[in-house]
Short mmCIF file of N, CA and C in Angstrom, two decimals:
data_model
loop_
_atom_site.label_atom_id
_atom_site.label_comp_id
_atom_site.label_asym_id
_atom_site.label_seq_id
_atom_site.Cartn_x
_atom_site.Cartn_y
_atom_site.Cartn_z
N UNK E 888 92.62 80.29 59.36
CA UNK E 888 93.50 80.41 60.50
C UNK E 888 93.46 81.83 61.07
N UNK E 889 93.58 82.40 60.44
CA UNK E 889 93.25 83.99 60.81
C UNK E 889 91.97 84.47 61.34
N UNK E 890 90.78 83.86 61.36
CA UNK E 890 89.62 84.02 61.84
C UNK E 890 89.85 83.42 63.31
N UNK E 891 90.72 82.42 63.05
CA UNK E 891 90.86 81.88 64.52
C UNK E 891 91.52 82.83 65.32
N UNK E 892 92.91 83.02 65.20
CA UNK E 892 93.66 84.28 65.50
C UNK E 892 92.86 85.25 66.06
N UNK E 893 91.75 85.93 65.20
CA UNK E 893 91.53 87.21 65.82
C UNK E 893 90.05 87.06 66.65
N UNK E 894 89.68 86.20 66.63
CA UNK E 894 88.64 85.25 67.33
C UNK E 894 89.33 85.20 68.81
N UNK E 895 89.90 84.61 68.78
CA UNK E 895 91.05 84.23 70.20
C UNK E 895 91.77 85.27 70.64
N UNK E 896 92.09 87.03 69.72
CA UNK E 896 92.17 87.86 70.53
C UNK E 896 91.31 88.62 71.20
N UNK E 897 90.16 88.49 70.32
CA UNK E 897 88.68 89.42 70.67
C UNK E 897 88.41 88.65 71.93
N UNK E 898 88.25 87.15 71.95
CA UNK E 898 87.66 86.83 73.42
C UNK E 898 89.17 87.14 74.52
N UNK E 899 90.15 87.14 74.16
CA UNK E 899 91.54 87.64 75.25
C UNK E 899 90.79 88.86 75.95
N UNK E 900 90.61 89.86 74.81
CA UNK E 900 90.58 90.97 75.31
C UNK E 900 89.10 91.22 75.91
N UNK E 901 88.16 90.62 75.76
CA UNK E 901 86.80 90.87 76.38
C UNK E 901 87.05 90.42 77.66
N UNK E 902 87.92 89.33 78.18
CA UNK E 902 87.65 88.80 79.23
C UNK E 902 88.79 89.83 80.16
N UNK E 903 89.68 90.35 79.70
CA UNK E 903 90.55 91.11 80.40
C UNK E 903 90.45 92.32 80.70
N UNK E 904 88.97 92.59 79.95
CA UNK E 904 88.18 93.94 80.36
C UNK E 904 87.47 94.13 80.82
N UNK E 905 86.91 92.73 81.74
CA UNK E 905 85.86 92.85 82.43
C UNK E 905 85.77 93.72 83.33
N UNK E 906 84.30 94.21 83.30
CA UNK E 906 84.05 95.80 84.27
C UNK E 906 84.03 95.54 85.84
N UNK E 907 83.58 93.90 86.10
CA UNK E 907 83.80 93.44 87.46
C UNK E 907 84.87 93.15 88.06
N UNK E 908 85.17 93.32 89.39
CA UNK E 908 86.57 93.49 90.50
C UNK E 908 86.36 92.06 91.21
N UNK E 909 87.38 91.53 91.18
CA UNK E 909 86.85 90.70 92.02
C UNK E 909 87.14 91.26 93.86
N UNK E 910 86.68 90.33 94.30
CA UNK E 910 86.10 90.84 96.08
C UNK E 910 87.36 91.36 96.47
N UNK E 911 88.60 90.31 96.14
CA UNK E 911 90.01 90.77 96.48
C UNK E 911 90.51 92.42 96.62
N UNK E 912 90.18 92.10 95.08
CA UNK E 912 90.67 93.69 94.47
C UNK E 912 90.27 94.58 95.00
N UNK E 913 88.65 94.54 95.22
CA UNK E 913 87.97 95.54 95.80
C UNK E 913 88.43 96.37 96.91
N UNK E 914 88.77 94.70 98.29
CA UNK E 914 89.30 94.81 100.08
C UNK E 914 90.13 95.29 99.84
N UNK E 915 91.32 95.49 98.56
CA UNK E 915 92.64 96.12 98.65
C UNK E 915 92.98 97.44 98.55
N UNK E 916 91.70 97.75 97.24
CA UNK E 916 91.64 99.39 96.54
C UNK E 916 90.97 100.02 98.37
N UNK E 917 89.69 99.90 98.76
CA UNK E 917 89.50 99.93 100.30
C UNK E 917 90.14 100.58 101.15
N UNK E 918 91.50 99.55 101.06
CA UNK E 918 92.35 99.45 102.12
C UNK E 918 93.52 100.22 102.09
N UNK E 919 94.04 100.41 100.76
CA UNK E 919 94.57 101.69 99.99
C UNK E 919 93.70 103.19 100.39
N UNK E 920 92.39 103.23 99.97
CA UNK E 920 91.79 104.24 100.22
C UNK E 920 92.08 105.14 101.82
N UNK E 921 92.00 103.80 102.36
CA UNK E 921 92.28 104.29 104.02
C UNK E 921 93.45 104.61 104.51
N UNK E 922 94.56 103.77 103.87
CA UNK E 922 95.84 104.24 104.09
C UNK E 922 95.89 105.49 104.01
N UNK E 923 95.59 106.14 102.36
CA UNK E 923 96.14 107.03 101.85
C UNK E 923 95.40 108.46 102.88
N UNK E 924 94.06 108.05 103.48
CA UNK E 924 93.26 108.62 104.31
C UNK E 924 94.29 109.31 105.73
N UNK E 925 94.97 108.24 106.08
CA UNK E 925 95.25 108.46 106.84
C UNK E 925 96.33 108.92 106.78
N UNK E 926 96.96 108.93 106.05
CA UNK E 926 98.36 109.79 106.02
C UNK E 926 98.99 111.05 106.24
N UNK E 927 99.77 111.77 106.80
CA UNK E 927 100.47 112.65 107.30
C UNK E 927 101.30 113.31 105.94
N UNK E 928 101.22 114.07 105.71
CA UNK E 928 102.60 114.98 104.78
C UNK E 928 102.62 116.01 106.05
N UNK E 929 104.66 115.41 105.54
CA UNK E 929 105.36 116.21 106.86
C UNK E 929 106.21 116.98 105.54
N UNK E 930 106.78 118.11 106.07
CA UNK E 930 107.59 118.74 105.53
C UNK E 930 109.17 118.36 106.55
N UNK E 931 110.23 117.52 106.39
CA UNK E 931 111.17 117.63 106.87
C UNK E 931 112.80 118.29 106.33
N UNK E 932 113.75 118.22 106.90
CA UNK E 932 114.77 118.81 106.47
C UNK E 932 115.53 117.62 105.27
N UNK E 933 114.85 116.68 105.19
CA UNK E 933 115.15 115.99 104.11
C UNK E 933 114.05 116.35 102.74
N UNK E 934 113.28 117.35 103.10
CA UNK E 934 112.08 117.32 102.10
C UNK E 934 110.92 116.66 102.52
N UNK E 935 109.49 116.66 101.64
CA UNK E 935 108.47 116.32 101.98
C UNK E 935 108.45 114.39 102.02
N UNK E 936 107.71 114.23 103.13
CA UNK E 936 107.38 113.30 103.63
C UNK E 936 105.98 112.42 103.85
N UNK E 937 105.61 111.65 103.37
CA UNK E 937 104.17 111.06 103.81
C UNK E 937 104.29 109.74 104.75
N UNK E 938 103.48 110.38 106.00
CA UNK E 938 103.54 109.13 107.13
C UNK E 938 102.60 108.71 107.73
N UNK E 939 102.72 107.28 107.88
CA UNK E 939 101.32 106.77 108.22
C UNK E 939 101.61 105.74 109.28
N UNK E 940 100.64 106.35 110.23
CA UNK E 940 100.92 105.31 111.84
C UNK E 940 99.96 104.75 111.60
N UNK E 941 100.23 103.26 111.95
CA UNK E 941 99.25 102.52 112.31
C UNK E 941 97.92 102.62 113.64
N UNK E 942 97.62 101.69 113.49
CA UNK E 942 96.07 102.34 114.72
C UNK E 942 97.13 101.69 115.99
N UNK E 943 98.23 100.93 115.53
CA UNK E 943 98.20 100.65 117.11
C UNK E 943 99.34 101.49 117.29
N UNK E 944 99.79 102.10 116.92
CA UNK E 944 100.92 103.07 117.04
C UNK E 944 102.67 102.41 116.83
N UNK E 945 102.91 101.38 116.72
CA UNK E 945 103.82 100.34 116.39
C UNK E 945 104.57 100.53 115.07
N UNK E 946 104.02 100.65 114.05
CA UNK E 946 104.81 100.71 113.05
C UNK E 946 104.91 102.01 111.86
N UNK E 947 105.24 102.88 111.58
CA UNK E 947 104.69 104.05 110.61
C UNK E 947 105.83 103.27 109.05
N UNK E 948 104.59 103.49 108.25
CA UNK E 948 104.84 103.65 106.66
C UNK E 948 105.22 104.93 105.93
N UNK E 949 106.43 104.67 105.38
CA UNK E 949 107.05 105.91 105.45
C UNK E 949 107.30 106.30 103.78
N UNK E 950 106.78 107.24 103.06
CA UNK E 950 107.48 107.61 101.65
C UNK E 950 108.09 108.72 101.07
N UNK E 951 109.46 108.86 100.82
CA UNK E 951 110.00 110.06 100.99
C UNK E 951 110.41 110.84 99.45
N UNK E 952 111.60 111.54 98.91
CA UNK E 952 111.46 111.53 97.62
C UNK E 952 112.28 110.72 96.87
N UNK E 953 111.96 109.75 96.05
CA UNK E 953 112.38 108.41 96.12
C UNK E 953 114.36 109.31 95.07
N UNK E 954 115.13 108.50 95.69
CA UNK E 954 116.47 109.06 95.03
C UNK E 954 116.93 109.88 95.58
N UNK E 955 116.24 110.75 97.20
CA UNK E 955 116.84 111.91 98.02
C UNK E 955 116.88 111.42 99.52
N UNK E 956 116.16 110.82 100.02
CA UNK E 956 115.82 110.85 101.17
C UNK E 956 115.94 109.62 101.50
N UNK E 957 116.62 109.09 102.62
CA UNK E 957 117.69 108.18 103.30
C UNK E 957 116.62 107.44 104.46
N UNK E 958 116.67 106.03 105.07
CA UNK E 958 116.45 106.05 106.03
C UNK E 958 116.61 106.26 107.44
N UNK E 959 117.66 106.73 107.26
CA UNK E 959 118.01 107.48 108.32
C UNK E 959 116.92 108.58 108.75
N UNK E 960 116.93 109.67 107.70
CA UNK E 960 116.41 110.97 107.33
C UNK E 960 114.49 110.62 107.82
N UNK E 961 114.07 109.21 107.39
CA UNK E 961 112.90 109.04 107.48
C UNK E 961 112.97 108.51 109.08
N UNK E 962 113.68 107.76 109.56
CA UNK E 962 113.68 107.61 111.33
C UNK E 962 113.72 109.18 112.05
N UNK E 963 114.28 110.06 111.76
CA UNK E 963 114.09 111.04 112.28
C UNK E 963 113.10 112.07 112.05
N UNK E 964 112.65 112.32 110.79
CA UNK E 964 111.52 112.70 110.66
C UNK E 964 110.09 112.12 111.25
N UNK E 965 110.13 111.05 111.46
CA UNK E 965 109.17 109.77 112.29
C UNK E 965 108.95 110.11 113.58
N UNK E 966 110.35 110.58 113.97
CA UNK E 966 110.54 110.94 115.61
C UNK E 966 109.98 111.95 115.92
N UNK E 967 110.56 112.99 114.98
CA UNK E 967 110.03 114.37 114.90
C UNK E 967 108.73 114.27 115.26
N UNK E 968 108.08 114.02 114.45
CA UNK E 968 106.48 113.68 114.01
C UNK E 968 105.86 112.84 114.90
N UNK E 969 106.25 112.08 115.57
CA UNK E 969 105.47 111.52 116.65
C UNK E 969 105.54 111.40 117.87
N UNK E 970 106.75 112.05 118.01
CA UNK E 970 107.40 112.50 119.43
C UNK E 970 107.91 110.75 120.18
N UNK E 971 108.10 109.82 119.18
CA UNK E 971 108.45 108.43 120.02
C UNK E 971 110.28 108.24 118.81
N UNK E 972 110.77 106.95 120.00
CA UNK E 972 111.89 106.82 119.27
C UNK E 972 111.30 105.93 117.75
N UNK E 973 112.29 106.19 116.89
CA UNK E 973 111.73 105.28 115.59
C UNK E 973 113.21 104.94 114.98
N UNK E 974 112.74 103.92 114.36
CA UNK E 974 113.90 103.07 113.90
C UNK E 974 113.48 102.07 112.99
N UNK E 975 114.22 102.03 111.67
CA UNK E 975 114.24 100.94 110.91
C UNK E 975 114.42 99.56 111.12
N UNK E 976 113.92 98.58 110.99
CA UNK E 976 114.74 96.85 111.41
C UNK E 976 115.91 97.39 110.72
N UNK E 977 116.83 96.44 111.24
CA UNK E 977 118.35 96.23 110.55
C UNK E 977 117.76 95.34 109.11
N UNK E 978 116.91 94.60 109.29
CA UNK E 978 116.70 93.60 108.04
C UNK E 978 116.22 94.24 107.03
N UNK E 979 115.40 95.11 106.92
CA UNK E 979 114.49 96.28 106.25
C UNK E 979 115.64 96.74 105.09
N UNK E 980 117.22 97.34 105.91
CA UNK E 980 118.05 98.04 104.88
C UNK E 980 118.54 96.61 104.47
N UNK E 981 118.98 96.03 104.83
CA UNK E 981 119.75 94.49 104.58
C UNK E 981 118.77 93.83 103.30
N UNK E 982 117.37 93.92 103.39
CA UNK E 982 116.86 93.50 102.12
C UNK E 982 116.69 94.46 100.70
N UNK E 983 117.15 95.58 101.33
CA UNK E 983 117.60 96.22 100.03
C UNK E 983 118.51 96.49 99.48
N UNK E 984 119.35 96.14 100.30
CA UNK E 984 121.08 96.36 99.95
C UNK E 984 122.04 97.68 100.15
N UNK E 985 121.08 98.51 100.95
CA UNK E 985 121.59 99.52 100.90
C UNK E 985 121.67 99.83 102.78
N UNK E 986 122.47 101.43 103.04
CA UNK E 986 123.13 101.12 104.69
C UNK E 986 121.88 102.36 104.87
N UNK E 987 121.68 102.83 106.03
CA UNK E 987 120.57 104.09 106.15
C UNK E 987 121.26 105.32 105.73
N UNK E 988 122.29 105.44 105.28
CA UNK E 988 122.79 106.61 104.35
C UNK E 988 122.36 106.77 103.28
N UNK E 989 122.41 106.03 102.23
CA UNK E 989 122.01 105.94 101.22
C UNK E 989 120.67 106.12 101.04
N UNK E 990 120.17 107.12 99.60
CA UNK E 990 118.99 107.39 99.24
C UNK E 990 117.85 106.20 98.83
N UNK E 991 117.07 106.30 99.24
CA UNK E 991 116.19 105.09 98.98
C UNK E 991 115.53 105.20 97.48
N UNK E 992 115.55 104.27 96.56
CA UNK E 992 115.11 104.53 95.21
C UNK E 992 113.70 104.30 95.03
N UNK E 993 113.13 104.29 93.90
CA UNK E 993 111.84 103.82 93.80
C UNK E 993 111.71 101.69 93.58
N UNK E 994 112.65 101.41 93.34
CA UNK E 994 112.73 100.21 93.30
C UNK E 994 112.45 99.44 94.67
N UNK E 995 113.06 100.97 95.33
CA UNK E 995 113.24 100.29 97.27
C UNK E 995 111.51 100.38 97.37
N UNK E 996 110.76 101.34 97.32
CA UNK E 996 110.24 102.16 97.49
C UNK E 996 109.10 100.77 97.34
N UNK E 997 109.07 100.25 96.08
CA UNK E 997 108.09 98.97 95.48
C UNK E 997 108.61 97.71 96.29
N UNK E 998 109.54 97.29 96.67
CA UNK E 998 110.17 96.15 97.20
C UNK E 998 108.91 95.86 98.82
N UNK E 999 108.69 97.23 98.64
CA UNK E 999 107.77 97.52 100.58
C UNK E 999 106.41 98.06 100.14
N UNK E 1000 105.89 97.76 99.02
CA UNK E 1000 104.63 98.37 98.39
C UNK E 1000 104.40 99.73 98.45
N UNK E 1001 105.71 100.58 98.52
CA UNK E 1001 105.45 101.82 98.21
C UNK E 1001 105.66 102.67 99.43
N UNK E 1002 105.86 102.13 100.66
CA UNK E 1002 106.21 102.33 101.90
C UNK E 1002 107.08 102.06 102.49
N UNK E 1003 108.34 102.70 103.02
CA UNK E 1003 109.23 102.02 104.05
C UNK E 1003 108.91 101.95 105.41
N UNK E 1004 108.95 100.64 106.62
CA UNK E 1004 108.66 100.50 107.49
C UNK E 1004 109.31 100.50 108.31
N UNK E 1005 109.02 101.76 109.42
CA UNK E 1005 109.56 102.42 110.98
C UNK E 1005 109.07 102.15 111.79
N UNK E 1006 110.02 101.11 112.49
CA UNK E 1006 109.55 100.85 114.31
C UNK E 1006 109.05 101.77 114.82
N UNK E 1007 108.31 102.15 115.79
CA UNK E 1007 108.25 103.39 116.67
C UNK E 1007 108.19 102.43 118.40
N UNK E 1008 108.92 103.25 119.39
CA UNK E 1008 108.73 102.59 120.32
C UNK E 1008 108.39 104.23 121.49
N UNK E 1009 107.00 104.33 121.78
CA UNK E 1009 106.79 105.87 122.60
C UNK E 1009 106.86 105.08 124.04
#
């Protein structure tokens, strides 16, 4: 029984170490790469900031220091930074439970893959 056991962990673990990505993984790491490419560190009066406009100029991804910095704090730094009005959806704070006063946590932070998302309207 025990040969079986460690038989059945050795193939667990060979197959969960495979050195190949699948195609998915690949388009995502990619697509990450480019994000992170494109990103802005702002220094604002809430502290440092990383922002990322989209190509069509519509939406910026916003990450601030997770436990300090408010969405509020990130709509105006947005503004700052791109010279257009910016604004959170109302639904955005509503799915986290929290009002744009409140510090955004890292929990918030993962709920939006690591980004909070700002309207911009120039």
């Amino acid at each position: 029984m025990k040969k079986i056991a460690c038989f059945a962990v050795v193939l667990l673990l060979s197959a969960c170490m495979s050195s190949e990505m699948s195609p998915e993984l690949e388009a995502n790491i990619a697509r990450n790469a480019v994000v992170a490419e494109n990103a802005t560190m702002v220094q604002s009066a809430a502290g440092p900031m990383r922002i990322n406009v989209n190509n069509s100029g519509v939406i910026a991804m916003v990450t601030g220091v997770p436990g300090v910095t408010t969405v509020a704090q990130m709509e105006s730094a947005v503004a700052a930074h791109t010279g257009c009005s910016a604004q959170a959806a109302t639904n955005i704070t509503q799915l986290m439970g929290i009002d744009k006063t409140t510090p955004v946590s890292d929990g918030h932070y993962r709920q939006f893959g690591g980004a909070i998302p700002i309207r911009l309207s120039c």
